[in-house]
mmCIF file of C-alpha atoms in Angstrom:
data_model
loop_
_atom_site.group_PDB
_atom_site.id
_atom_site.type_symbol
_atom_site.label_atom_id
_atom_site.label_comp_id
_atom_site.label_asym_id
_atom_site.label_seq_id
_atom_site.Cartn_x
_atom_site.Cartn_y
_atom_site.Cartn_z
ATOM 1 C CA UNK V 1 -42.345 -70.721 -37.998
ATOM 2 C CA UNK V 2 -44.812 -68.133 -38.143
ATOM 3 C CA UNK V 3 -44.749 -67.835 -34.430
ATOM 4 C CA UNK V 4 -41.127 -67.889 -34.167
ATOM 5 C CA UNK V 5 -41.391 -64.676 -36.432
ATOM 6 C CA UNK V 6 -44.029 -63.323 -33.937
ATOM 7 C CA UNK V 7 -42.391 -63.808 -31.279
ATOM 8 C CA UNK V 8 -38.969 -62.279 -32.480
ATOM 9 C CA UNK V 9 -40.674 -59.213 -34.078
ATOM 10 C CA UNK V 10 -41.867 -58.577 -30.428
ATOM 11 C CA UNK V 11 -38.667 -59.401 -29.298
ATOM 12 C CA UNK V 12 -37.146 -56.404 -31.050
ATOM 13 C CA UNK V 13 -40.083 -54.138 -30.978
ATOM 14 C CA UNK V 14 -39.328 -54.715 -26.809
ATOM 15 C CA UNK V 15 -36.077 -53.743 -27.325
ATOM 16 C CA UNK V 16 -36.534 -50.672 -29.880
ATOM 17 C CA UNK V 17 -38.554 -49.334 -26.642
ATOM 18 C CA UNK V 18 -36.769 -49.612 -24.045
ATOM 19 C CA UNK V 19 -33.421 -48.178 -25.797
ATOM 20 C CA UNK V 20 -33.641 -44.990 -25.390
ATOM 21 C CA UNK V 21 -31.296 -42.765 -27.929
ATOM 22 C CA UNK V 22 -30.309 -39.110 -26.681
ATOM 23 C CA UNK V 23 -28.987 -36.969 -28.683
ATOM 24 C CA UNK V 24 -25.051 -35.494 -28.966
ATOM 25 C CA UNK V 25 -26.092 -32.200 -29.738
ATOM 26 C CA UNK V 26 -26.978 -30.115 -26.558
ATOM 27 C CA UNK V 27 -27.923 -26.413 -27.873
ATOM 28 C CA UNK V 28 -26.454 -24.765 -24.523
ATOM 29 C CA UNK V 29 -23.014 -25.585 -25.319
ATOM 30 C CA UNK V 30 -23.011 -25.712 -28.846
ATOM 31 C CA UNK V 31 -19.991 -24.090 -30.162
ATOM 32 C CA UNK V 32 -19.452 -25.127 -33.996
ATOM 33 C CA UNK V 33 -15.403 -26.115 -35.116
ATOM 34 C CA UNK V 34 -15.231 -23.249 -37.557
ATOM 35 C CA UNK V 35 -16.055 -20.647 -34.695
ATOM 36 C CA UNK V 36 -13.087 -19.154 -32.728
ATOM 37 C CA UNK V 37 -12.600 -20.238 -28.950
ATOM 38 C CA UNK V 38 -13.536 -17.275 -27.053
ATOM 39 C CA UNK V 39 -15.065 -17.500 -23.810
ATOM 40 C CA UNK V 40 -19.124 -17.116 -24.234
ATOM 41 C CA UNK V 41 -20.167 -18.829 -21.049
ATOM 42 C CA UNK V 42 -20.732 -17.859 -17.171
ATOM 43 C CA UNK V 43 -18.318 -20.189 -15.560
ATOM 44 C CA UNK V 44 -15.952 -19.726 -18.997
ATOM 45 C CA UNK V 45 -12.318 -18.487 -18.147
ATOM 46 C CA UNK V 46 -9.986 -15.848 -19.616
ATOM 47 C CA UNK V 47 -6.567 -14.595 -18.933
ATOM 48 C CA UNK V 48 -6.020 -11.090 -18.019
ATOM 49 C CA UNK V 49 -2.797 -8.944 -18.624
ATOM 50 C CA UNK V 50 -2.204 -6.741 -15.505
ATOM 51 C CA UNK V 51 -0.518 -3.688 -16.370
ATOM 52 C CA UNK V 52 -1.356 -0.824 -14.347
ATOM 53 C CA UNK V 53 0.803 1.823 -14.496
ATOM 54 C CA UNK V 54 0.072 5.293 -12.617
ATOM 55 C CA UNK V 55 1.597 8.670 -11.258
ATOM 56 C CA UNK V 56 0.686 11.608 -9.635
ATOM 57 C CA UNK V 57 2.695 14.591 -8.592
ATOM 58 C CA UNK V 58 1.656 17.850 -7.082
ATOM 59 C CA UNK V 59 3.811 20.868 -6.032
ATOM 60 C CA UNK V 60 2.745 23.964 -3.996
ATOM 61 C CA UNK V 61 4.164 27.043 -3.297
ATOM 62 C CA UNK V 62 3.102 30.047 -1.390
ATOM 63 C CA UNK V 63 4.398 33.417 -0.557
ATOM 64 C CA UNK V 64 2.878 36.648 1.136
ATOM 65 C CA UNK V 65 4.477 39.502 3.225
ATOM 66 C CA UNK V 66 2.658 42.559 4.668
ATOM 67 C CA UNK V 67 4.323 45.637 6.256
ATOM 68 C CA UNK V 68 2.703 47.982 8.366
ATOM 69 C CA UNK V 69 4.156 51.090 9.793
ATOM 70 C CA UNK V 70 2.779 54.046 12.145
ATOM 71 C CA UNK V 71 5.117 56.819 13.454
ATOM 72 C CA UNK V 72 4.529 59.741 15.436
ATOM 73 C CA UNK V 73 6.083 62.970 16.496
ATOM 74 C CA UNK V 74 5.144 65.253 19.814
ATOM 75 C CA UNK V 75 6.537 68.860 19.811
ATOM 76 C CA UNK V 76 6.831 70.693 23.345
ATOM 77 C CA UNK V 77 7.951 73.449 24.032
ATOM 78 C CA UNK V 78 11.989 72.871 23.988
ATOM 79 C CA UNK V 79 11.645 69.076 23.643
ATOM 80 C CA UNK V 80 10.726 66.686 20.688
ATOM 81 C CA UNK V 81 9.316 63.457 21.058
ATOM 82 C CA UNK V 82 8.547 60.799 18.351
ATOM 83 C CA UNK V 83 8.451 57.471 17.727
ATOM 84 C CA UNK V 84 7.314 54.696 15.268
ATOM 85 C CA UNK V 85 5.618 51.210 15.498
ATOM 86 C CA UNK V 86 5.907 48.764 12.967
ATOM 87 C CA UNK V 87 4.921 45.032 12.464
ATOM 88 C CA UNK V 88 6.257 42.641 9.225
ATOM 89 C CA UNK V 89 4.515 39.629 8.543
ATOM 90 C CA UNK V 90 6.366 37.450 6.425
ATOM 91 C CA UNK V 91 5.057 33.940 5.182
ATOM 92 C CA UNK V 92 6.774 31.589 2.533
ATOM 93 C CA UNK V 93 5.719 28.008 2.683
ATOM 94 C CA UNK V 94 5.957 24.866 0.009
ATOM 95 C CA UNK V 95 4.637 21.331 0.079
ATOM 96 C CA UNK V 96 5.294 18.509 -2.687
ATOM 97 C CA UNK V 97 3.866 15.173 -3.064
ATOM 98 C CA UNK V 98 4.894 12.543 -5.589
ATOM 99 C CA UNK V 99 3.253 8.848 -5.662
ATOM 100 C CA UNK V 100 3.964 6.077 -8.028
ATOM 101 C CA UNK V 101 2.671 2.702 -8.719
ATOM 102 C CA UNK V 102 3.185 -0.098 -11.097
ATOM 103 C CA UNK V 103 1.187 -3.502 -10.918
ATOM 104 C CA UNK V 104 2.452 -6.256 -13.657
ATOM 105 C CA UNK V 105 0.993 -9.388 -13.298
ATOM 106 C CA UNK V 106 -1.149 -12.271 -14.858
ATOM 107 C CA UNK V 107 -4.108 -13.770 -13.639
ATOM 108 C CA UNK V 108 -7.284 -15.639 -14.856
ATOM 109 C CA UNK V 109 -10.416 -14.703 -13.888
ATOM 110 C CA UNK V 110 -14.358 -16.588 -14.628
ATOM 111 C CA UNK V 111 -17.261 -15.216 -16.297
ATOM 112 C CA UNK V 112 -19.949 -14.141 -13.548
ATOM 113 C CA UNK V 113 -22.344 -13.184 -15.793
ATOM 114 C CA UNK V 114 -23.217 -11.946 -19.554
ATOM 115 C CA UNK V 115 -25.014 -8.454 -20.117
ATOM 116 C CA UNK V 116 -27.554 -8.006 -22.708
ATOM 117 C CA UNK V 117 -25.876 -6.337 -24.790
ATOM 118 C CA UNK V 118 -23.229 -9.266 -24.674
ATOM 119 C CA UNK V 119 -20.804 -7.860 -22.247
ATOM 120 C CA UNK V 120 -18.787 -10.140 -19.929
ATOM 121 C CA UNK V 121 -18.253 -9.593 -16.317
ATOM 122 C CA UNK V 122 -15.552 -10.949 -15.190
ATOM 123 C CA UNK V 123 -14.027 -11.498 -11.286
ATOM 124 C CA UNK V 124 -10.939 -13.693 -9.942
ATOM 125 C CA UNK V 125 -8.225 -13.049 -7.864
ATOM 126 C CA UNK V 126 -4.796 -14.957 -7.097
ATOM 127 C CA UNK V 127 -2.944 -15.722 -4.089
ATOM 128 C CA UNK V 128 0.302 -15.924 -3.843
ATOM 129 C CA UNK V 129 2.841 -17.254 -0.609
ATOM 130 C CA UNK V 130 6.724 -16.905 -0.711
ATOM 131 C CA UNK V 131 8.850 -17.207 2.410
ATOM 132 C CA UNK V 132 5.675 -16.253 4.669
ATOM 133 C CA UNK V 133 4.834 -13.117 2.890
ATOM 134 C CA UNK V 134 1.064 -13.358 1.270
ATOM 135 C CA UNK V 135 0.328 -11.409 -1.707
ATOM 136 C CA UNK V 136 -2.826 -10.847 -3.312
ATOM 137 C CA UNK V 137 -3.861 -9.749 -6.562
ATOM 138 C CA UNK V 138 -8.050 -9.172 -7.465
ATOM 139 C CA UNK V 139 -9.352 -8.282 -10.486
ATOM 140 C CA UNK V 140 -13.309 -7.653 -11.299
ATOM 141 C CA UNK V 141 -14.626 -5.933 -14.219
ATOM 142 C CA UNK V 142 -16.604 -5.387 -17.360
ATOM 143 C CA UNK V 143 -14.674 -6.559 -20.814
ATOM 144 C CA UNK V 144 -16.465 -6.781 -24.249
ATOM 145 C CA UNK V 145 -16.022 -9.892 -26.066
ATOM 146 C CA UNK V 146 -14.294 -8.190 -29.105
ATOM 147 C CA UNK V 147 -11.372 -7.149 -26.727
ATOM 148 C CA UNK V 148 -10.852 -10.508 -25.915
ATOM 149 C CA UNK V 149 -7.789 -12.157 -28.283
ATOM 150 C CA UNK V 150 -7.914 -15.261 -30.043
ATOM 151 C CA UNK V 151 -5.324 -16.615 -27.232
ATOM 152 C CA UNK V 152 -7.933 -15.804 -24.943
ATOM 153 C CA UNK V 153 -5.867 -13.271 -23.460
ATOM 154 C CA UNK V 154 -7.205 -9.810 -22.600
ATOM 155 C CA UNK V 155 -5.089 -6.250 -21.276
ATOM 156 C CA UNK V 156 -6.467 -5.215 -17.866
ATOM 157 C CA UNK V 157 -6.615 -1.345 -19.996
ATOM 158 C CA UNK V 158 -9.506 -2.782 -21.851
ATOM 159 C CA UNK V 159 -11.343 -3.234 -18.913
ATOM 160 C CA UNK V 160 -14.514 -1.198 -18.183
ATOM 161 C CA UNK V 161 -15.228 -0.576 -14.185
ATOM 162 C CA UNK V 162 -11.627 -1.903 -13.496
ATOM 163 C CA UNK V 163 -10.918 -2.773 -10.078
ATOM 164 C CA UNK V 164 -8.017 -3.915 -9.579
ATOM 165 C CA UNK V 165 -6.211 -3.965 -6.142
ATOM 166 C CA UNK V 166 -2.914 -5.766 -5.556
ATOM 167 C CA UNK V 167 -2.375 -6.205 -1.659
ATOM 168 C CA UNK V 168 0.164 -7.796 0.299
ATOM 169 C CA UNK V 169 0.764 -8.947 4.583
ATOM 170 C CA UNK V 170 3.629 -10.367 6.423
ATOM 171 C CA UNK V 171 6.987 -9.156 7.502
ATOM 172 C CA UNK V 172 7.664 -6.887 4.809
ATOM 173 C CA UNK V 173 4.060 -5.162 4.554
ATOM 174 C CA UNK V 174 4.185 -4.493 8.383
ATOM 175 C CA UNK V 175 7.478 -2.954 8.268
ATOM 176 C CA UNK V 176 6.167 -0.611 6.343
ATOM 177 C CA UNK V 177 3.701 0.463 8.142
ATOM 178 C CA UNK V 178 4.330 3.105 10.983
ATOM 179 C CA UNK V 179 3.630 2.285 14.490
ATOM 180 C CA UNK V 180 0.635 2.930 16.321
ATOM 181 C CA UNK V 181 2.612 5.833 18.310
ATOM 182 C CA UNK V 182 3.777 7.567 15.276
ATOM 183 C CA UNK V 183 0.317 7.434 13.980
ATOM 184 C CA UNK V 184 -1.375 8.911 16.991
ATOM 185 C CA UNK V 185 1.918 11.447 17.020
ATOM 186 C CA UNK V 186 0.269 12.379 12.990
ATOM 187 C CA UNK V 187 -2.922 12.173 14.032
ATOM 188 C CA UNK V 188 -2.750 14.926 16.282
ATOM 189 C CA UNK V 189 -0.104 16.662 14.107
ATOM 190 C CA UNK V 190 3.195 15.919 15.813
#
């Protein structure tokens, strides 16, 4: 009996040794249940609000006129001559410009990378086919973590080093464009 014993306590000991335990707890991704779920992580995701709204407007107006006169008069003996030459320069010219954008949209972008002061840098961008018309929207930026909601949502105003562009090709964004002879025709002032 005693070697029955023997041989089971070596048995187990055996066993005990070769099973290995590992733990659940992995201090990299740690997040305890009472925390909130913001993103903290490169590789974490959050959703960002696009709503860009700009316009710009710029009138000129210019106006100048200069007169200039010289006359002259010739007496001879029984004859008068005289006479007069003037030039008027007039100039009145006006330009406006007006230019207005609006960008509304919804996109998620991943954590690149974490500052050390705890910033997140953030870049993504969504594409977007309909009826052969491609339309892109890219967003890359800085956003602090407060900013960030508890729906893990944040407004692309709280953005630091926004850059957003919003871009679009097909049949619609070419005929839009002017054709290469009216551009050459502008470039050369036509």
């Amino acid at each position: 009996m005693n070697i029955l014993k023997k041989i089971v306590t070596a048995g187990m000991v055996w066993i005990a040794g070769t099973a290995g335990a590992t733990s659940l707890y992995q201090p990299s991704i740690y997040q305890p249940y009472t925390s909130d779920l913001r993103p903290r992580h490169v590789g974490d995701l959050i959703t960002v609000m696009v709503y860009e709204s700009a316009s710009a407007s710029t009138t000129a107006n210019t106006t100048a006129g200069r007169d200039a006169a010289v006359g002259w008069t010739t007496r001879l003996p029984g004859k008068n001559y005289s006479g007069a030459l003037g030039t008027n320069n007039q100039l009145d010219g006006g330009g406006r410009t007006a230019r207005e954008g609006r960008v509304l949209a919804q996109i998620t972008v991943a954590i690149t990378a974490i500052t050390e002061r705890g910033d997140l840098l953030v870049a993504g961008e969504q594409v977007l086919d309909i009826n052969d018309e491609r339309q892109q929207i890219r967003v890359e930026g800085r956003i602090r973590p407060q900013d960030v909601s508890d729906a893990n949502v944040v407004l692309s105003t709280r953005i630091a080093n926004a850059k957003i562009s919003y871009a679009g090709q097909g049949d619609l964004a070419n005929a839009q464009r002017p054709a290469w002879w009216q551009r050459l025709l502008t470039l050369f002032g036509l």
